[in-house]
């Protein structure tokens, strides 16, 4: 008799089919399926939203290579990212569960280490999504406070101002997730329209109003280096801006249990968000580079927001610059809402598999089909990470880098497991409608090499001479995560963590080609 994921699965209506597949994977459908393809593309792109993310961390690229490094590294990063996105889309199509990466690791890794490898991947996944939520709240807070400074130059932005505004943004996202859960699909569709319209409005306006643009030779060939390191090292540091700008595209995989026809639509949403992000990010970077003005003045702007300085330099108007940045800041607010949803679903999934303390409470779902306790924990962790900025700027810069590295490590692990399964001759048959066919291994390898390179370079210091203030503590932070996950695995995880080992998941994933 055929299983529901076999060739005859079309006998099921889409929504019923998804629930049956989830049951075959060992889980009960608890969340409401309200997302369609357009809504999920909007949801995913509101998190990826590359053009606004690049604007938020513009200061990184300005001092480490300047416009040519920002532009050309973006092209390379986007091409490499597509290999990762396609690889994860194939796995998501075969196994559409909210656990995402760590679930795929459990299926594809060798059985003797699958649970432990999956457990570690789950921790990095959570660190990435929770730290990214805190980072987004921080960037959004900077946008609003920067506009306050531009309107009132006597106003001095203090660290505690930034922290409190980031708290407010986190509370707004929490309220929307708990109070308006079934409007997320409609909100995401609206955000997609807003995002695209804002993009065209911003880049057309600055190009049209700026009458003192930089020459093309500066935009595409003028190398700038304010890092204190040699040019090659500075160029590698400049790549980090692009890596941050193209991240979080795994979001649809954590929302599959709230999607209709998730096996087809979630992979499409994942890949489409990367394509949209690549195009909008490329155009936006070129527009910013032509309108950037003096690099040192942009990097050292008293507003703390280089993007706002470029808007002001282009329009010559405080009101005009603030109006443009408001369009971007509102996208960051919507992104906070989406990251709150993604983070809470990731916590819910990991707790459902007994990967966290108090898993029973964190995996509970309310009558409105919302994991409320997981949402509240997401809020608490985001606020705790933002609170680091009270004490030190360097500490929060580590949070920013850690969010990207956490994601990239959690992306690399399932790709490594997939590659290992192929080269050992155990070619697991991924029974999903979104298949890479004969190109799968090539894309897996290229994606894994790219992720490994990024994870190494994220640990490099960014300013010379390297002092305690300018040191990059990402490696220490990642080491702490690995230590915590290792200790909890030894003490409780190896006994309690089920991973996606429930039901038929292992047997479904371990089919081999004859």
XYZ file of C-alpha atoms in Angstrom, residues 3-499:
497
model
C 2.259 5.866 1.758
C 0.773 9.375 1.521
C 4.073 10.713 0.240
C 4.367 8.146 -2.519
C 3.486 8.542 -6.180
C -0.278 8.211 -5.540
C -0.497 11.063 -3.060
C -2.718 13.094 -5.401
C -5.776 11.227 -4.120
C -5.722 13.682 -1.202
C -6.968 17.239 -1.222
C -3.962 19.556 -0.704
C -4.728 20.619 2.868
C -5.680 17.089 3.956
C -2.591 15.714 2.237
C -0.334 18.069 4.182
C -1.878 16.972 7.490
C -1.487 13.305 6.586
C 2.154 13.830 5.633
C 2.767 15.597 8.937
C 1.164 12.668 10.752
C 3.425 10.270 8.858
C 6.357 12.335 10.104
C 5.202 11.722 13.654
C 3.422 14.988 14.476
C -0.131 16.199 15.019
C -1.380 19.228 13.103
C -1.909 21.953 15.752
C -1.349 25.202 13.870
C -3.858 26.692 11.434
C -2.987 26.620 7.737
C -3.689 30.187 6.627
C -0.721 31.077 4.401
C -0.760 30.877 0.612
C 2.160 31.344 -1.795
C 1.898 35.143 -2.146
C 1.538 35.641 1.587
C 4.545 33.423 2.301
C 6.672 35.200 -0.325
C 5.752 38.457 1.402
C 6.506 36.938 4.813
C 9.872 35.572 3.688
C 10.899 38.705 1.805
C 9.914 40.881 4.774
C 12.661 39.019 6.666
C 15.216 38.733 3.849
C 14.350 42.256 2.528
C 17.924 42.554 1.287
C 17.861 46.161 0.166
C 16.857 47.510 3.587
C 19.196 45.075 5.387
C 22.101 46.304 3.260
C 21.175 49.872 4.119
C 21.063 49.006 7.812
C 24.655 47.691 7.863
C 26.016 50.042 5.198
C 28.791 51.267 7.485
C 30.486 47.856 7.256
C 30.929 47.994 3.501
C 31.747 51.716 3.335
C 34.963 51.281 5.297
C 35.964 47.840 4.016
C 36.413 48.171 0.278
C 33.830 50.798 -0.526
C 31.282 50.634 -3.377
C 33.067 48.179 -5.709
C 33.434 45.568 -2.975
C 29.823 46.098 -1.861
C 28.465 45.705 -5.400
C 30.588 42.868 -6.776
C 30.598 40.879 -3.552
C 26.810 41.122 -3.569
C 26.689 39.481 -6.996
C 28.901 36.631 -5.810
C 27.023 36.199 -2.524
C 23.662 36.030 -4.309
C 24.840 33.376 -6.763
C 26.264 31.269 -3.930
C 23.147 31.822 -1.833
C 20.953 30.412 -4.583
C 22.823 27.106 -4.366
C 21.998 26.959 -0.654
C 18.396 28.075 -1.134
C 17.737 25.478 -3.844
C 19.337 22.761 -1.699
C 17.197 23.623 1.317
C 14.103 24.014 -0.844
C 14.477 20.406 -1.986
C 14.730 19.200 1.613
C 11.816 21.393 2.687
C 9.670 19.937 -0.092
C 10.359 16.403 1.079
C 9.995 17.077 4.809
C 7.765 20.123 5.493
C 8.034 20.374 9.290
C 8.467 23.493 11.439
C 11.819 22.229 12.704
C 13.411 22.957 9.344
C 17.165 22.475 9.340
C 17.547 20.294 12.401
C 14.802 17.945 11.183
C 16.560 17.490 7.862
C 19.845 16.767 9.629
C 18.172 13.997 11.638
C 16.894 12.403 8.444
C 20.039 12.643 6.350
C 22.899 12.205 8.841
C 24.314 8.750 9.687
C 22.014 7.090 12.167
C 24.637 6.701 14.886
C 25.120 10.490 15.169
C 21.857 11.807 13.712
C 20.182 12.773 16.995
C 23.232 14.551 18.422
C 23.991 16.354 15.144
C 20.333 17.375 14.880
C 20.353 18.648 18.466
C 23.380 20.904 17.886
C 21.880 22.182 14.620
C 18.689 23.060 16.475
C 20.602 25.192 18.954
C 22.401 27.120 16.219
C 19.118 27.589 14.377
C 17.539 29.111 17.480
C 20.538 31.335 18.208
C 20.450 32.611 14.626
C 16.769 33.459 14.467
C 16.572 34.941 17.980
C 19.733 37.024 17.573
C 18.521 38.197 14.158
C 15.280 39.384 15.751
C 17.267 41.407 18.287
C 19.491 42.776 15.512
C 16.512 43.890 13.449
C 14.963 45.629 16.476
C 18.274 47.400 17.064
C 18.513 48.580 13.447
C 14.898 49.778 13.438
C 15.510 51.692 16.683
C 18.572 53.336 15.112
C 16.462 54.450 12.149
C 13.934 56.262 14.336
C 16.521 57.807 16.657
C 18.620 58.882 13.680
C 15.654 60.789 12.282
C 15.175 62.425 15.698
C 18.805 63.588 15.650
C 18.563 64.899 12.087
C 15.501 66.972 13.004
C 17.076 68.163 16.259
C 20.904 68.264 16.064
C 21.110 69.160 19.760
C 19.656 65.782 20.652
C 22.324 63.242 21.621
C 21.507 59.588 21.077
C 22.355 57.543 24.165
C 22.692 53.786 24.264
C 19.798 53.351 26.629
C 17.566 55.252 24.190
C 18.338 52.654 21.523
C 17.695 49.773 23.895
C 14.339 51.108 25.069
C 13.107 51.762 21.534
C 14.173 48.242 20.538
C 12.119 46.956 23.493
C 9.083 48.852 22.195
C 9.477 47.325 18.736
C 9.728 43.847 20.258
C 6.545 44.431 22.277
C 4.672 45.596 19.167
C 5.711 42.435 17.314
C 4.635 40.287 20.254
C 1.226 41.960 20.408
C 0.671 41.431 16.690
C 1.672 37.754 16.901
C -0.602 37.007 19.838
C -3.480 39.373 19.099
C -3.720 39.090 15.301
C -2.384 35.624 14.444
C -4.776 34.874 11.596
C -4.012 38.159 9.852
C -0.355 37.276 9.302
C -1.054 36.119 5.742
C -2.910 39.324 4.827
C -0.298 41.458 6.593
C 2.457 39.668 4.678
C 0.732 40.311 1.342
C 0.427 43.989 2.218
C 4.061 44.122 3.306
C 5.167 42.655 -0.031
C 3.378 45.452 -1.889
C 4.724 48.078 0.533
C 8.253 46.672 0.247
C 8.348 46.790 -3.548
C 6.698 50.221 -3.758
C 9.049 51.642 -1.121
C 12.025 50.236 -3.003
C 11.103 51.990 -6.244
C 10.206 55.207 -4.418
C 13.517 55.374 -2.547
C 16.010 54.543 -5.263
C 14.265 56.613 -7.965
C 14.012 59.619 -5.638
C 17.667 59.699 -4.606
C 18.867 59.213 -8.184
C 16.549 61.919 -9.509
C 17.271 64.520 -6.805
C 21.018 64.047 -6.364
C 22.815 66.533 -8.646
C 26.350 65.705 -7.483
C 26.611 61.983 -8.077
C 29.831 60.028 -7.875
C 31.404 59.022 -11.212
C 31.086 55.455 -12.473
C 34.831 54.947 -11.950
C 34.300 55.556 -8.222
C 31.237 53.323 -7.977
C 32.687 50.319 -9.778
C 36.430 50.684 -9.260
C 37.465 52.985 -6.379
C 38.703 50.810 -3.517
C 38.433 52.367 -0.042
C 40.003 50.964 3.106
C 39.481 52.435 6.569
C 40.043 49.188 8.465
C 43.794 49.439 9.065
C 44.328 46.028 7.474
C 45.775 45.233 4.040
C 43.446 45.528 1.005
C 42.846 41.789 0.572
C 41.812 41.395 4.191
C 39.627 44.514 3.981
C 37.854 43.115 0.915
C 37.022 39.917 2.813
C 35.582 42.014 5.640
C 33.476 43.921 3.112
C 31.871 40.672 2.012
C 30.296 40.359 5.462
C 27.870 43.175 4.644
C 26.544 41.210 1.687
C 26.385 38.027 3.744
C 24.243 39.792 6.343
C 22.037 41.258 3.624
C 21.246 37.806 2.228
C 20.168 35.749 5.200
C 17.080 34.228 6.881
C 15.655 32.764 3.664
C 14.849 29.565 5.564
C 11.787 31.321 7.072
C 9.158 29.423 4.989
C 10.480 26.090 6.277
C 9.495 27.045 9.829
C 6.014 28.101 8.717
C 5.184 24.986 6.681
C 2.638 23.800 9.236
C 0.717 27.031 8.652
C 0.803 26.853 4.854
C -1.609 25.373 2.357
C 0.095 22.955 -0.045
C 3.347 23.501 1.841
C 5.412 20.910 -0.056
C 5.140 22.974 -3.235
C 4.643 26.516 -2.013
C 7.205 26.708 0.819
C 10.190 25.837 -1.451
C 8.948 28.283 -4.076
C 8.597 31.062 -1.502
C 12.113 30.362 -0.224
C 13.740 30.625 -3.648
C 11.579 33.516 -4.865
C 12.508 35.600 -1.808
C 16.201 35.139 -2.669
C 15.679 36.182 -6.284
C 13.684 39.276 -5.319
C 16.249 40.126 -2.662
C 19.147 39.711 -5.092
C 17.651 42.046 -7.702
C 16.453 44.749 -5.306
C 19.714 44.625 -3.326
C 21.852 44.989 -6.463
C 19.899 47.969 -7.779
C 19.804 49.634 -4.371
C 23.549 49.249 -3.791
C 24.331 50.868 -7.141
C 21.944 53.756 -6.419
C 23.466 54.303 -2.969
C 26.998 54.182 -4.364
C 26.282 56.906 -6.925
C 24.675 59.084 -4.236
C 26.963 58.325 -1.317
C 28.899 61.593 -1.181
C 31.938 61.758 1.095
C 32.653 58.326 2.564
C 34.112 59.531 5.865
C 31.237 61.967 6.434
C 28.779 59.185 5.677
C 30.472 56.718 8.015
C 30.817 59.245 10.868
C 27.378 60.839 10.596
C 26.062 62.048 13.993
C 22.736 60.359 13.268
C 24.455 56.984 13.462
C 22.631 55.970 10.269
C 24.765 56.240 7.085
C 21.684 55.499 4.989
C 19.954 58.582 6.373
C 23.031 60.668 5.594
C 22.884 59.507 1.958
C 19.191 60.400 1.771
C 19.911 63.858 3.188
C 22.892 64.342 0.859
C 20.700 63.440 -2.113
C 17.539 65.390 -1.300
C 19.068 68.323 0.586
C 15.977 68.244 2.765
C 15.529 67.036 6.339
C 11.873 66.275 5.667
C 12.632 64.457 2.443
C 15.369 62.349 4.015
C 13.140 61.425 6.947
C 10.235 60.555 4.646
C 12.417 58.134 2.698
C 13.858 56.552 5.828
C 10.357 56.189 7.286
C 9.485 53.924 4.362
C 12.484 51.763 5.250
C 11.883 51.900 9.010
C 8.326 50.634 8.628
C 9.652 47.627 6.700
C 11.944 46.948 9.663
C 8.873 47.033 11.938
C 7.114 44.474 9.750
C 10.310 42.428 9.714
C 10.252 42.400 13.526
C 6.762 40.915 13.367
C 7.846 38.191 10.944
C 11.004 37.347 12.889
C 8.906 37.063 16.043
C 6.695 34.536 14.245
C 9.632 32.590 12.812
C 11.460 32.557 16.143
C 8.445 31.383 18.108
C 7.694 28.579 15.617
C 11.303 27.446 15.789
C 11.145 27.338 19.586
C 7.791 25.543 19.427
C 9.170 22.884 17.075
C 12.358 22.322 19.097
C 10.399 22.140 22.350
C 7.934 19.703 20.752
C 10.919 17.407 20.245
C 12.047 17.954 23.866
C 15.103 19.964 22.877
C 14.623 22.733 25.467
C 14.026 23.059 29.202
C 10.308 23.316 30.026
C 9.544 21.790 26.634
C 6.025 20.797 27.703
C 5.068 24.401 28.350
C 6.873 25.883 25.342
C 5.246 23.446 22.920
C 1.686 24.235 24.037
C -0.637 25.794 21.493
C -3.499 28.096 22.477
C -7.115 27.856 21.310
C -6.221 30.374 18.618
C -3.598 27.910 17.296
C -0.690 30.055 18.503
C 2.308 28.858 20.583
C 1.916 31.766 23.011
C 4.593 30.642 25.464
C 7.080 30.297 22.609
C 6.212 33.826 21.452
C 6.804 35.184 24.966
C 10.145 33.392 25.250
C 11.169 34.865 21.906
C 10.347 38.312 23.293
C 12.398 37.726 26.454
C 15.471 36.469 24.574
C 15.360 39.336 22.065
C 15.159 41.874 24.893
C 18.010 40.177 26.752
C 20.226 40.339 23.670
C 19.348 43.993 23.080
C 20.204 44.717 26.723
C 23.868 43.927 25.998
C 24.047 47.350 24.334
C 23.549 48.945 27.757
C 27.083 47.936 28.651
C 29.141 47.725 25.485
C 28.949 48.468 21.777
C 31.355 45.636 20.979
C 29.122 43.120 22.741
C 26.140 43.933 20.576
C 28.233 43.923 17.415
C 28.991 40.344 18.394
C 25.247 39.643 18.573
C 24.859 41.003 15.039
C 27.616 38.764 13.669
C 26.431 35.804 15.748
C 22.949 36.017 14.236
C 24.354 35.590 10.732
C 26.802 32.858 11.748
C 24.105 30.988 13.658
C 21.960 30.881 10.531
C 24.827 29.927 8.242
C 25.991 27.095 10.520
C 22.452 25.740 10.704
C 22.286 25.902 6.883
C 25.631 24.135 6.464
C 24.769 21.138 8.648
C 21.918 19.666 6.557
C 23.939 20.285 3.385
C 26.865 18.391 4.904
C 24.570 15.534 5.900
C 23.105 15.450 2.390
C 26.564 15.399 0.769
C 27.754 12.658 3.095
C 24.699 10.551 2.273
C 25.447 10.883 -1.428
C 29.178 10.185 -1.414
C 28.816 7.124 0.818
C 26.438 5.586 -1.674
C 23.382 5.984 0.536
C 21.474 8.260 -1.797
C 18.416 9.150 0.190
C 15.434 9.570 -2.088
C 13.785 12.891 -1.291
C 10.148 12.230 -2.131
C 9.110 15.830 -2.692
C 7.724 17.611 -5.749
C 10.597 20.124 -5.690
C 13.625 18.143 -6.851
C 17.101 19.206 -8.025
C 17.707 15.980 -9.928
C 21.239 15.427 -11.187
C 22.318 18.950 -10.214
C 21.651 18.315 -6.542
C 25.137 17.194 -5.501
C 26.859 20.093 -7.288
C 24.574 22.659 -5.654
C 24.993 20.986 -2.253
C 28.801 21.103 -2.479
C 29.019 24.700 -3.732
C 26.576 25.830 -1.077
C 28.448 24.052 1.709
C 31.831 25.501 0.657
C 30.328 28.984 0.541
C 28.759 28.645 3.995
C 32.000 27.287 5.456
C 33.963 30.228 4.055
C 31.497 32.716 5.533
C 31.438 31.009 8.940
C 35.237 31.278 9.116
C 35.456 34.915 8.044
C 32.704 36.005 10.437
C 35.266 35.461 13.207
C 37.816 37.942 11.847
C 38.404 41.264 13.685
C 37.287 44.257 11.631
C 39.532 47.080 12.871
C 43.311 47.319 13.270
C 45.051 47.565 15.670
C 43.081 44.807 17.386
C 42.322 45.725 21.000
C 39.901 44.395 23.583
C 37.420 47.026 22.385
C 37.731 46.094 18.704
C 38.115 42.349 19.108
C 35.626 40.065 17.369
C 34.106 37.825 20.025
C 31.937 35.771 17.685
C 34.137 32.694 18.006
C 33.824 32.902 21.796
C 30.046 33.297 21.556
C 29.758 30.336 19.176
C 31.991 28.342 21.506
C 29.617 29.093 24.373
C 26.653 27.898 22.292
C 28.473 24.672 21.441
C 29.450 24.196 25.084
C 25.880 24.743 26.295
C 24.421 22.428 23.651
C 27.062 19.804 24.470
C 26.449 19.944 28.212
C 22.662 19.874 27.855
C 22.976 16.977 25.402
C 25.045 14.951 27.853
C 22.888 15.784 30.876
C 19.371 15.670 29.452
C 19.269 15.857 25.663
C 20.477 12.358 24.831
C 17.773 10.937 27.095
C 14.850 13.232 26.285
C 15.452 14.687 22.813
C 13.362 12.787 20.308
C 14.193 14.991 17.375
